[in-house]
Coordinates of C-alpha atoms and ligand atoms in Angstrom, one line a residue:
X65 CA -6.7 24.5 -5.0
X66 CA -4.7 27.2 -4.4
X67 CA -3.5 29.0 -0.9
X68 CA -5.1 32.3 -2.3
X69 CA -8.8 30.9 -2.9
X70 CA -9.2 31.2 1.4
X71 CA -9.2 33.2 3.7
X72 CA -5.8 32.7 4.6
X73 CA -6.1 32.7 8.4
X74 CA -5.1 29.6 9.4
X75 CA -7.4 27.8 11.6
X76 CA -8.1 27.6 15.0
X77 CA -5.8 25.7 17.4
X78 CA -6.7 23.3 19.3
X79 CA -5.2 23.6 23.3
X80 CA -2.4 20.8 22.8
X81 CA -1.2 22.4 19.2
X82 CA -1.7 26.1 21.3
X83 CA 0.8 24.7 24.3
X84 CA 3.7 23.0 21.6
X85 CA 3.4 26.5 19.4
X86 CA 3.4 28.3 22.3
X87 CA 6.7 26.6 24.2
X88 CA 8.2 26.9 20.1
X89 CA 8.3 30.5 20.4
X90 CA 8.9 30.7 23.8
X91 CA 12.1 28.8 23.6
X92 CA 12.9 30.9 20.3
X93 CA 12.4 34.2 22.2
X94 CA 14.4 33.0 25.3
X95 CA 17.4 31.7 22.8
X96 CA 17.5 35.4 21.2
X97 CA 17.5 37.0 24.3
X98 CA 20.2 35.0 25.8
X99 CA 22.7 35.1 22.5
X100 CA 22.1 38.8 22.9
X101 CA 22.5 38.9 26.3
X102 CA 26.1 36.8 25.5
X103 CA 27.1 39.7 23.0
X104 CA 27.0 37.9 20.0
X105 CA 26.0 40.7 18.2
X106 CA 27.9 43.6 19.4
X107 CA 30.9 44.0 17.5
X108 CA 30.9 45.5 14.6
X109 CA 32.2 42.9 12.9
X110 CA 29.8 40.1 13.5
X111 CA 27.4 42.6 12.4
X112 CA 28.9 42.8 8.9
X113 CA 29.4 39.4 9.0
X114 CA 25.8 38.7 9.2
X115 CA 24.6 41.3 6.8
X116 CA 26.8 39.7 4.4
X117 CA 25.0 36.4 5.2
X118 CA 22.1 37.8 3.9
X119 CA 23.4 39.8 1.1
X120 CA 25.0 36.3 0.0
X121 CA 21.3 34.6 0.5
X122 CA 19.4 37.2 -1.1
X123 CA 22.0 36.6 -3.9
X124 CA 22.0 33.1 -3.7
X125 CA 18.2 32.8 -3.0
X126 CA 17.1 35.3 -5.7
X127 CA 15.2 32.5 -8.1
X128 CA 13.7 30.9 -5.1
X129 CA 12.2 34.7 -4.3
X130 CA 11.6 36.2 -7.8
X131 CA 9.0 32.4 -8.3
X132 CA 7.4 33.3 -5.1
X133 CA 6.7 36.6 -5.7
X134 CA 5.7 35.8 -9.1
X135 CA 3.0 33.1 -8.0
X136 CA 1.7 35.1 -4.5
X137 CA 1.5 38.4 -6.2
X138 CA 1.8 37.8 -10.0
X139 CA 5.6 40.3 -9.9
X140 CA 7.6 40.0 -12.7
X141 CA 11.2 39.6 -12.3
X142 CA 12.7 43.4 -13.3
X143 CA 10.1 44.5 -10.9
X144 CA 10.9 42.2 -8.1
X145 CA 14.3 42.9 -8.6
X146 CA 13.7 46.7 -8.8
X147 CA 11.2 47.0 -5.7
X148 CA 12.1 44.3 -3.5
X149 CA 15.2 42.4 -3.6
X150 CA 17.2 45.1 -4.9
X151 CA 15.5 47.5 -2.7
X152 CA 17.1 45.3 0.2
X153 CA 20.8 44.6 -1.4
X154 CA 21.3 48.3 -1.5
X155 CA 20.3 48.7 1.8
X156 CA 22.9 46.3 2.8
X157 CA 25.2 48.3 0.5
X158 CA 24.9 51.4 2.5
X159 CA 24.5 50.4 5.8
X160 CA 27.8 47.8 5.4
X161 CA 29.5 51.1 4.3
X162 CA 28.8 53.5 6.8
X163 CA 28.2 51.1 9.5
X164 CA 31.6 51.9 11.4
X165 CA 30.8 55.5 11.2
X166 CA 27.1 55.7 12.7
X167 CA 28.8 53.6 15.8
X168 CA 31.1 55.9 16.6
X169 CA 30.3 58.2 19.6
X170 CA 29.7 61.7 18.7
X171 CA 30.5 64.6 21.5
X172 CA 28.0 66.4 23.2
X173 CA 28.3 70.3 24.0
X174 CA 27.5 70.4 27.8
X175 CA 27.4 74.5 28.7
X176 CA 29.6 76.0 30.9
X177 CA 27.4 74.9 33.9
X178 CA 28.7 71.4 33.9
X179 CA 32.2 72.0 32.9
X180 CA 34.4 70.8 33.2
X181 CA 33.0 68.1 31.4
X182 CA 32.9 65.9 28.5
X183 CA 29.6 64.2 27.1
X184 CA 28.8 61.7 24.1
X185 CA 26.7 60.0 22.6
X186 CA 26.6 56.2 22.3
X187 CA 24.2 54.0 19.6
X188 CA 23.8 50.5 21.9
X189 CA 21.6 47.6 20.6
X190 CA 17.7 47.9 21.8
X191 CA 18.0 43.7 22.8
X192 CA 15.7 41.5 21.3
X193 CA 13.2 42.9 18.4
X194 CA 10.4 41.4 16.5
X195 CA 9.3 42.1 12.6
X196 CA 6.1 41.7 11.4
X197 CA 5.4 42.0 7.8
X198 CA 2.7 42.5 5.6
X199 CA 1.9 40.7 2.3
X200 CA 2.6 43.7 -0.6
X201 CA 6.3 44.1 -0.8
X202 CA 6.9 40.8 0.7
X203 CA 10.4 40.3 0.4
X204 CA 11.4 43.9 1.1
X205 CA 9.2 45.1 4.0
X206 CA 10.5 42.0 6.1
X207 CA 14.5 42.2 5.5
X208 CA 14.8 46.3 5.1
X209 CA 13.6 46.2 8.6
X210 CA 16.1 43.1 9.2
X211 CA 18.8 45.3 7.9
X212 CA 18.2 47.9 10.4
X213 CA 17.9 45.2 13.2
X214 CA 21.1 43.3 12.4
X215 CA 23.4 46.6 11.9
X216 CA 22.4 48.1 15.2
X217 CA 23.3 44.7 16.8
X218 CA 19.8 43.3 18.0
X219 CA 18.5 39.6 17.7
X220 CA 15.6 39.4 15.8
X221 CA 12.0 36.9 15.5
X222 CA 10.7 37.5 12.3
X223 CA 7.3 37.0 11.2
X224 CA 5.9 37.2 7.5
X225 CA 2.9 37.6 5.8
X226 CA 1.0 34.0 5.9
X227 CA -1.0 36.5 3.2
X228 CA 1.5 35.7 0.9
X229 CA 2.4 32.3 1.5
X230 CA 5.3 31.6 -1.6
X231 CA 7.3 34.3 -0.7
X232 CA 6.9 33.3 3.4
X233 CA 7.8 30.0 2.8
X234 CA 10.9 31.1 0.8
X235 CA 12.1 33.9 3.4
X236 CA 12.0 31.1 5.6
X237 CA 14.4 29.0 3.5
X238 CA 16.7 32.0 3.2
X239 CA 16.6 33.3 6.8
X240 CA 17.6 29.8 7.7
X241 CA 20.1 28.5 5.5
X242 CA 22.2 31.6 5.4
X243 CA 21.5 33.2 8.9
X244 CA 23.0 32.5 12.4
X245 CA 20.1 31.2 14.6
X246 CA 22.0 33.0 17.7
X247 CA 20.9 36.5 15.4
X248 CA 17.7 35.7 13.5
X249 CA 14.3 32.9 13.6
X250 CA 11.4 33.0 11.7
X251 CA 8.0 32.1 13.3
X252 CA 5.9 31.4 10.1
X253 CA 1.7 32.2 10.5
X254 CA -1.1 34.2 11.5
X255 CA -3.0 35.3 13.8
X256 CA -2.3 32.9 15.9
X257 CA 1.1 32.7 15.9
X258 CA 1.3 36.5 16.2
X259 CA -1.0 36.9 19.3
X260 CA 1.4 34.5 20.5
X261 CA 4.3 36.4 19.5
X262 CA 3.2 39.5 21.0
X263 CA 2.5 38.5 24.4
X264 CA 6.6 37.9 24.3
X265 CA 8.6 40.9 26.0
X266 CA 10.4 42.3 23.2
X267 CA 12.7 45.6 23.1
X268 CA 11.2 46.6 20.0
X269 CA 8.2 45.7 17.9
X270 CA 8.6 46.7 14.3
X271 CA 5.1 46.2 12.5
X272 CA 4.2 47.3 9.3
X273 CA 0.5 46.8 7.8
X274 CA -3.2 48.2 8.3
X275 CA -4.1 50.1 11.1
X276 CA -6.5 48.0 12.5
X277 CA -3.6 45.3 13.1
X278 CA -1.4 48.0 14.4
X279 CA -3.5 48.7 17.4
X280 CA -3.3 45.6 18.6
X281 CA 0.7 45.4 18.4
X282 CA 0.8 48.6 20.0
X283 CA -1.8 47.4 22.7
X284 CA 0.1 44.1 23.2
X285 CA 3.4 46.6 23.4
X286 CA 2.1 48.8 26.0
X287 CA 2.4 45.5 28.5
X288 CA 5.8 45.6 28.4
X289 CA 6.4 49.6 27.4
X290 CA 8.2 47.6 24.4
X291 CA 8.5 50.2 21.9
X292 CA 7.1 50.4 18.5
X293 CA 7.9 51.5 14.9
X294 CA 4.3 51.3 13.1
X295 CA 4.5 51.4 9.3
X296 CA 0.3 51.9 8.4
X297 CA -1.3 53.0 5.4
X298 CA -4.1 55.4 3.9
X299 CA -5.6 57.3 0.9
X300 CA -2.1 59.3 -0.4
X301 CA -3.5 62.1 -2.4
X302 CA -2.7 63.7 -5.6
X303 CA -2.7 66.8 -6.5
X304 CA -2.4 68.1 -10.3
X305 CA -2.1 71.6 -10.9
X306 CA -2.9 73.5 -14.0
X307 CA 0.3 74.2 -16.0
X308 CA 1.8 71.3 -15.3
X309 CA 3.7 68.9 -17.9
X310 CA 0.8 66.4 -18.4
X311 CA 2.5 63.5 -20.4
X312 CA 5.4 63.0 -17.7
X313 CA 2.8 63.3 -14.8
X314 CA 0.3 60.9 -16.4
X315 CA 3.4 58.5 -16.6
X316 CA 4.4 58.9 -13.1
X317 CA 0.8 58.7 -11.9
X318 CA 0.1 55.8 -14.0
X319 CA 3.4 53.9 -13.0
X320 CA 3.1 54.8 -9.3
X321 CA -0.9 53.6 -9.2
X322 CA -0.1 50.2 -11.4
X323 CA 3.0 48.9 -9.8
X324 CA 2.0 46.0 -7.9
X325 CA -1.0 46.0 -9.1
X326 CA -2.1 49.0 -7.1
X327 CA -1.0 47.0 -4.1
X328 CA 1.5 49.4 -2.4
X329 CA 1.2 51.5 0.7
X330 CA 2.3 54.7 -1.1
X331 CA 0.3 53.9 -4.4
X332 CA -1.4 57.6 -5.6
X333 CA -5.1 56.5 -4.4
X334 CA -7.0 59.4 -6.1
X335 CA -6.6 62.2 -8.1
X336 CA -7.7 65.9 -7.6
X337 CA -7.4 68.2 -9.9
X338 CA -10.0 71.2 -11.9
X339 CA -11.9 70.4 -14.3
X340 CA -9.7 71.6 -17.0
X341 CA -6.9 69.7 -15.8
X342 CA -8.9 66.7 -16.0
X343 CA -10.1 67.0 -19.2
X344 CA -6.8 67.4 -20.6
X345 CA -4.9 65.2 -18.5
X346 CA -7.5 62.4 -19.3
X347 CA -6.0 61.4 -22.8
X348 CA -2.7 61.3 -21.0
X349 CA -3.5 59.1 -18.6
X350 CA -4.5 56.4 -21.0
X351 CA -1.9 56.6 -23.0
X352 CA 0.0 56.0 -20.3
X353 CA -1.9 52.7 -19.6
X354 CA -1.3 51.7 -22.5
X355 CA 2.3 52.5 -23.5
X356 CA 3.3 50.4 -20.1
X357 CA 0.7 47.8 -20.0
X358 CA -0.3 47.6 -24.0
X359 CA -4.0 47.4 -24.6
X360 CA -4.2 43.4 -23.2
X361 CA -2.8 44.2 -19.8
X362 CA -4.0 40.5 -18.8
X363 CA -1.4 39.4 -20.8
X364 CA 1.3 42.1 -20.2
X365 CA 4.3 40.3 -18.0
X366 CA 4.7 43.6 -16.3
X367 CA 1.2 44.0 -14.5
X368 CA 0.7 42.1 -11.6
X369 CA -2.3 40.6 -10.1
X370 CA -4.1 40.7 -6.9
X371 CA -2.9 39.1 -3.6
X372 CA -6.0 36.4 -3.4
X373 CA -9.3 36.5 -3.8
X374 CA -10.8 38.2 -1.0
X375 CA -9.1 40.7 -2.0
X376 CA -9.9 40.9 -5.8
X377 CA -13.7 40.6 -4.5
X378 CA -13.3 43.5 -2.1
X379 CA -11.2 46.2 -5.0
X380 CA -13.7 45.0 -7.7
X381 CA -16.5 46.0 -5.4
X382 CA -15.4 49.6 -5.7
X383 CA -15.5 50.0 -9.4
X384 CA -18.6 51.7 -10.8
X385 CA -17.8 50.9 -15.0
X386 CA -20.2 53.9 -15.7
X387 CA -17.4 56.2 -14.8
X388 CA -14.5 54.1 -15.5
X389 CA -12.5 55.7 -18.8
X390 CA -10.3 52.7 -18.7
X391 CA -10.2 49.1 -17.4
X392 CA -13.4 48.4 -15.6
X393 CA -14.8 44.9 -14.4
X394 CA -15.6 43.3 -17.6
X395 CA -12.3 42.2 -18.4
X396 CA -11.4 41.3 -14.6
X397 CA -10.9 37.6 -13.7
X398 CA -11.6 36.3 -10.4
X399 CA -9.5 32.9 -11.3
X400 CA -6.6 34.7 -12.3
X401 CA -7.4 37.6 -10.2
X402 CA -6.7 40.1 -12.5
X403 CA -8.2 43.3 -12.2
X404 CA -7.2 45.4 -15.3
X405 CA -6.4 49.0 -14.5
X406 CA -9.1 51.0 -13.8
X407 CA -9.2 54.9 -14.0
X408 CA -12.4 56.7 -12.9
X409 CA -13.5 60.1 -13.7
X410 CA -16.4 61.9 -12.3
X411 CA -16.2 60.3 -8.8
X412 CA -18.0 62.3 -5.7
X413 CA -16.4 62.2 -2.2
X414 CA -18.6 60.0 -0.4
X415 CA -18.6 57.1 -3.0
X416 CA -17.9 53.5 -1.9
X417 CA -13.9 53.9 -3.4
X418 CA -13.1 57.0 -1.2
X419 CA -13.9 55.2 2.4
X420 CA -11.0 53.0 2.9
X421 CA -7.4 52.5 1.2
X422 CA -8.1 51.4 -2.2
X423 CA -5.1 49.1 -2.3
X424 CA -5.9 47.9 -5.8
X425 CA -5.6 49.1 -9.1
X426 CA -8.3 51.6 -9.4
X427 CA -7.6 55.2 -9.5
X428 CA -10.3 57.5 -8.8
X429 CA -10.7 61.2 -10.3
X430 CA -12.4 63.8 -8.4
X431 CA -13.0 67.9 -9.0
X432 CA -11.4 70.3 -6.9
X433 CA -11.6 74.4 -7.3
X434 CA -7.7 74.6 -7.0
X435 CA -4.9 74.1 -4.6
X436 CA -7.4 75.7 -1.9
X437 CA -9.8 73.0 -2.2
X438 CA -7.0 70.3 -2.2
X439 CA -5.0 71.3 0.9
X440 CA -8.3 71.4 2.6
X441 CA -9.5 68.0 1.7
X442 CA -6.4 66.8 3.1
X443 CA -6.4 68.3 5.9
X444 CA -9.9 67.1 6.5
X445 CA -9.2 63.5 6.4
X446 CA -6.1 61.3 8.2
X447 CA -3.0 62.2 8.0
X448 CA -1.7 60.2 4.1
X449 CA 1.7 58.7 4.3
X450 CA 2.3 59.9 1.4
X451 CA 0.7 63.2 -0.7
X452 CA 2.2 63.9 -3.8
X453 CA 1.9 67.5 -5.7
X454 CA 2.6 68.2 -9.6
X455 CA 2.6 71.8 -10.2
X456 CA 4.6 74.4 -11.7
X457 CA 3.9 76.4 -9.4
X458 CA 6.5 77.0 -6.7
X459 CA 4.5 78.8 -4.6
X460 CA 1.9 76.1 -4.8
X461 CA 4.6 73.2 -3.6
X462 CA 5.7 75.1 -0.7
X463 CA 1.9 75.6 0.3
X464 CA 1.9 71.9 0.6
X465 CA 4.8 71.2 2.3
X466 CA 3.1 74.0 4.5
X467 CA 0.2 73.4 5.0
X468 CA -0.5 70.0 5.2
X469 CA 0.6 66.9 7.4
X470 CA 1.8 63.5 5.8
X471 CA 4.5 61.0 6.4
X472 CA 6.3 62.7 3.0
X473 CA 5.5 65.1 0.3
X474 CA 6.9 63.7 -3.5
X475 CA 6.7 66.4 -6.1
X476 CA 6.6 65.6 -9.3
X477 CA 7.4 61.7 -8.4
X478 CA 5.6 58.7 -7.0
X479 CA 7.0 55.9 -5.5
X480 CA 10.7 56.5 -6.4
X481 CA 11.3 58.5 -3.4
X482 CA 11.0 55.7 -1.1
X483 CA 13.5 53.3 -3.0
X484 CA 16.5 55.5 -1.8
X485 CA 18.6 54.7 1.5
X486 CA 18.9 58.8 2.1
X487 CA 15.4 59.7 3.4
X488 CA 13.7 58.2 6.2
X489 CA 10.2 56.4 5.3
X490 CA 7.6 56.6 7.5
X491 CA 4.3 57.5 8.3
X492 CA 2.0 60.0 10.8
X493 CA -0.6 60.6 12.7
X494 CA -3.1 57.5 11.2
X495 CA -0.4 56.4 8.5
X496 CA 2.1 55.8 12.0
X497 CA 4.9 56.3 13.7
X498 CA 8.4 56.1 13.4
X499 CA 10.4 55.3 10.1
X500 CA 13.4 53.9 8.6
X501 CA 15.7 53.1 5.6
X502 CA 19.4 53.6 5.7
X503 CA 20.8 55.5 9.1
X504 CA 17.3 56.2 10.1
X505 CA 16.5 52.2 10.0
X506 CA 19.9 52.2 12.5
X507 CA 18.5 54.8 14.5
X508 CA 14.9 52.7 15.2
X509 CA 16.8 50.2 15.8
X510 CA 19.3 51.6 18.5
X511 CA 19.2 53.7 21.7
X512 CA 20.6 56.7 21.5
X513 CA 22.4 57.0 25.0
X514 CA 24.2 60.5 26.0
X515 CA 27.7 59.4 28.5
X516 CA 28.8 62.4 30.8
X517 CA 32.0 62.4 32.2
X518 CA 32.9 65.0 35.2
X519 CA 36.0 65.0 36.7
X520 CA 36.0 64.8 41.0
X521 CA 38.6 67.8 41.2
X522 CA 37.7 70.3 41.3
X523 CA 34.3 70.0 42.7
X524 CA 32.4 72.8 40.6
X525 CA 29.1 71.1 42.0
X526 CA 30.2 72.5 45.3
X527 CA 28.7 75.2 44.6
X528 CA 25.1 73.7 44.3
X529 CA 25.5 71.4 47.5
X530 CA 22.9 72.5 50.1
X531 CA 22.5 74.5 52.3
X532 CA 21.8 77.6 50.3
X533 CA 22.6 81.2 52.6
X534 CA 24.0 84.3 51.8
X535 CA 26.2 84.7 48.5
X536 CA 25.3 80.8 47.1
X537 CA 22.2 81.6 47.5
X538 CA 21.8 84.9 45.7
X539 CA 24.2 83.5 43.2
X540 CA 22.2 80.5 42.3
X541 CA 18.9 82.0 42.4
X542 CA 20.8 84.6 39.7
X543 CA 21.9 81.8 37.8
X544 CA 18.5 79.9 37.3
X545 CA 16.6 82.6 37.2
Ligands
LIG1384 P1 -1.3 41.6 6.4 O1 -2.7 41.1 6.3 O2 -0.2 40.7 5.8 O3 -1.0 41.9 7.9 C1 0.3 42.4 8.3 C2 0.8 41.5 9.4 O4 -0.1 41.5 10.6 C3 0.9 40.1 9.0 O5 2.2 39.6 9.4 C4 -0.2 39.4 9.8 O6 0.1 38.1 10.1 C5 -0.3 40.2 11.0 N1 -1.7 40.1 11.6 C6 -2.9 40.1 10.9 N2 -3.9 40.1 11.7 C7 -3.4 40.1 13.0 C8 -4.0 40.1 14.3 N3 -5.3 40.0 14.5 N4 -3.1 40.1 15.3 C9 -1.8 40.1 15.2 N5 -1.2 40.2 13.9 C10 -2.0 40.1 12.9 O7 -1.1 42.9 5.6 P2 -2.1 44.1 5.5 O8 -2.4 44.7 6.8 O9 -3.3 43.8 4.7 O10 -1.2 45.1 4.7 C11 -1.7 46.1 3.9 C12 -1.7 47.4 4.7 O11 -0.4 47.7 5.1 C13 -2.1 48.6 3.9 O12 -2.9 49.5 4.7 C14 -0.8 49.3 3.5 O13 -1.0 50.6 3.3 C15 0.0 49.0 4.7 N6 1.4 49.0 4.4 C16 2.2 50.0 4.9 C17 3.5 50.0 4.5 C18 4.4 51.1 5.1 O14 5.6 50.9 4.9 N7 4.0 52.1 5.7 C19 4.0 49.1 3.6 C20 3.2 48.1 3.2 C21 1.9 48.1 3.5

């Protein structure tokens, strides 16, 4: 029987398994902390070094990955390559390129009331961070972060997804065969093992998954006032306005939704448009389904399937095959868990699919007036991570990026925007906090830390040295007025 059949929380410890787990990660934590403490990873040297460790695993390790990917989350190999081990190997890329820049000190512009004097500012290592993945983009949401981690010189514990147990079992293999232990361990598990985790002091906690999950870490967090970067999720919105090119938006809709199997934090998860819109963009939208996944999508190599079966129960749950205008449960298969993909029309706001995340590969298709209506149904629910806009309309993209709150705006693209080490990626409000990907990964990862330098002679602070009479005073009251 296979992992994915359970629940795959693992079970309940009992107290002299709890002690030995416990003192594991105890003793892991402790050994970070102290290699850090020892500068191992300070110079910008042993920082490349390591990131070329990993680039040389991922290399090395890339079979090991693309099976395990294949059998947790049925990926095929172009898309692995494209959204997750690629995704990482050009992170590497840029960060090994502009590393030596980002670490040098930058000046500071103090204002003639300090001067003479000189300020900068200094990127130092936070210490000793954990990563905690989630199960979607296994391979990619735990060693992007690890990136970051490594270039701005921290030790780091890293935890995967026990959700996805090929691919945790195989970043295991990699993390330890090609990385230094004094830099980066792997605590493999669940719930357990995280609680665990997080009652560790860290100097940074970078967590990405639901919301629910994030409270906790940002709960456990608090203890210490150990930061966090929280990478959460929502409903991302689209928005289709009339005028627009239908046939390259259906694509980009269709491809964005699909990927994964719908399984992606910044998948579209429903579609607003008029009526009209709908009606035209409808024949679009299948032939878009079609043209990528052909008419037999269960046997397309390029569609992937659903994480396990609790999962394939809970997204077939939320299709209603009177309005679905493709896919539908009949064709779904709970032992493959394949859930073909779905497109819904005539769907109301309070149906079962628009409560939560729909996380699956369902897309739902509701009526709105126009862009009114749209930016006000945003606005009424948490803040998306992601809302993307296809219009012609200028006015109407800048109304968007106006008037509504979201960890990005994409117009006119889904998904692609996040593959690229030049924008930061993260979320706000209920979709969290913090972000990272190329120097904004290095900048999580670091403390910025301004240096001022003042010379003894002269002493200009003279002048601010108590006790305040006659000309000082009227001076410096003048002066901070
Ligand atoms: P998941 O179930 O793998 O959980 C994420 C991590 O939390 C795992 O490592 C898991 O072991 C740990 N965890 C689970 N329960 C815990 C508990 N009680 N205490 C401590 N740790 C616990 O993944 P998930 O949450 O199902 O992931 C899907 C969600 O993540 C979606 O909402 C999605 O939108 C979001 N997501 C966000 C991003 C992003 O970059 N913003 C990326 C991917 C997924």
């Amino acid at each position: 029987m296979s992992t994915h059949e359970h629940d795959t929380t693992s079970a309940d410890l009992t107290a002299p398994d709890e002690a030995a787990l416990r003192s594991r990660i105890e003793a892991d934590v402790t050994a970070l902390r102290e290699s850090f403490e020892a500068g191992t990873t300070r110079s910008l040297e042993a920082r490349l070094a390591q990131l070329e460790a990993l680039r040389r695993g991922l290399r090395l390790e890339e079979p090991r990955l693309a099976r395990a990917l294949a059998e947790d989350l049925g990926k095929s190999r172009t898309e692995s390559a494209m959204t997750e081990i690629g995704v990482v190997a050009q992170e590497i890329s840029h960060v090994t390129k502009h590393l030596k820049a980002w670490l040098r000190p930058t000046s500071l512009s103090l204002g003639a009331m300090l001067a003479p004097a000189t300020g900068q500012l200094r990127r130092e290592p936070l210490g000793t961070t954990l990563i905690i993945s989630p199960w979607n983009y296994p391979v990619n949401l735990t060693l992007a972060p690890l990136v970051a981690a490594i270039a701005g010189g921290n030790t780091a514990i890293v935890k995967p997804s026990e959700v996805a147990p090929a691919t945790s079992a195989a970043l295991t293999h990699l993390l330890r065969t090609h990385l230094d232990p004094g830099w980066v361990r792997v605590v493999e598990g669940a719930v357990e093992e995280t609680t665990i985790l997080l009652e560790q002091r860290f100097d940074l906690i970078f967590y990405t998954g639901n919301g629910a999950v994030g409270r906790i870490v940002a709960r456990a967090a608090a203890e210490h006032l150990t930061p966090t970067v929280l990478e959460l999720g929502g409903k991302s919105p689209v928005f289709v306005d009339e005028g627009a090119d239908l046939a390259t938006t259906a694509r980009r809709i269709v491809w964005g939704k699909f990927t994964n199997a719908g399984q992606t934090c910044i998948a579209p998860d429903y579609l607003m448009a008029t009526p009209r819109t709908i009606q035209r963009l409808m024949p679009h939208l299948r032939r878009a389904v079609r043209a990528m996944y052909s008419g037999k999508p269960d046997r397309s190599l390029d569609y992937g399937r659903m994480v396990n079966t609790k999962h394939f129960d809970r997204v077939l749950a939320l299709i209603d095959d009177d309005k679905a205008i493709c896919g539908g449960t009949d064709t779904a298969d709970r032992e493959t868990r394949f859930i073909p993909p779905t497109i819904m029309q005539g769907v109301d706001w309070d149906d079962p699919v628009m409560g939560e995340e729909i996380f699956g590969p369902v897309l739902p298709i509701l009526t709105v007036s126009g862009p009114d209506e749209a930016i006000a149904r945003i606005r009424s629910g948490d803040k998306p991570l992601t809302a993307y806009v296809f219009s012609p309309r200028r006015s109407v993209e800048e109304r968007f990026a106006e008037e509504t709150s979201s960890g990005s705006l994409a117009l006119g693209v889904t998904l692609a925007h996040v593959g690229t080490t030049g924008m930061p990626f993260g979320g706000v409000g209920e979709s969290g906090m913090g972000a990272y990907h190329g120097r904004t990964g290095f900048e999580a990862f670091t403390h910025a830390k301004p240096v001022v330098k003042k010379p003894l002679t002269p002493d200009t602070l003279r002048f601010v040295y108590p006790p305040y009479r006659g000309m000082k005073r009227r001076l410096l009251r003048r002066l901070f007025r």
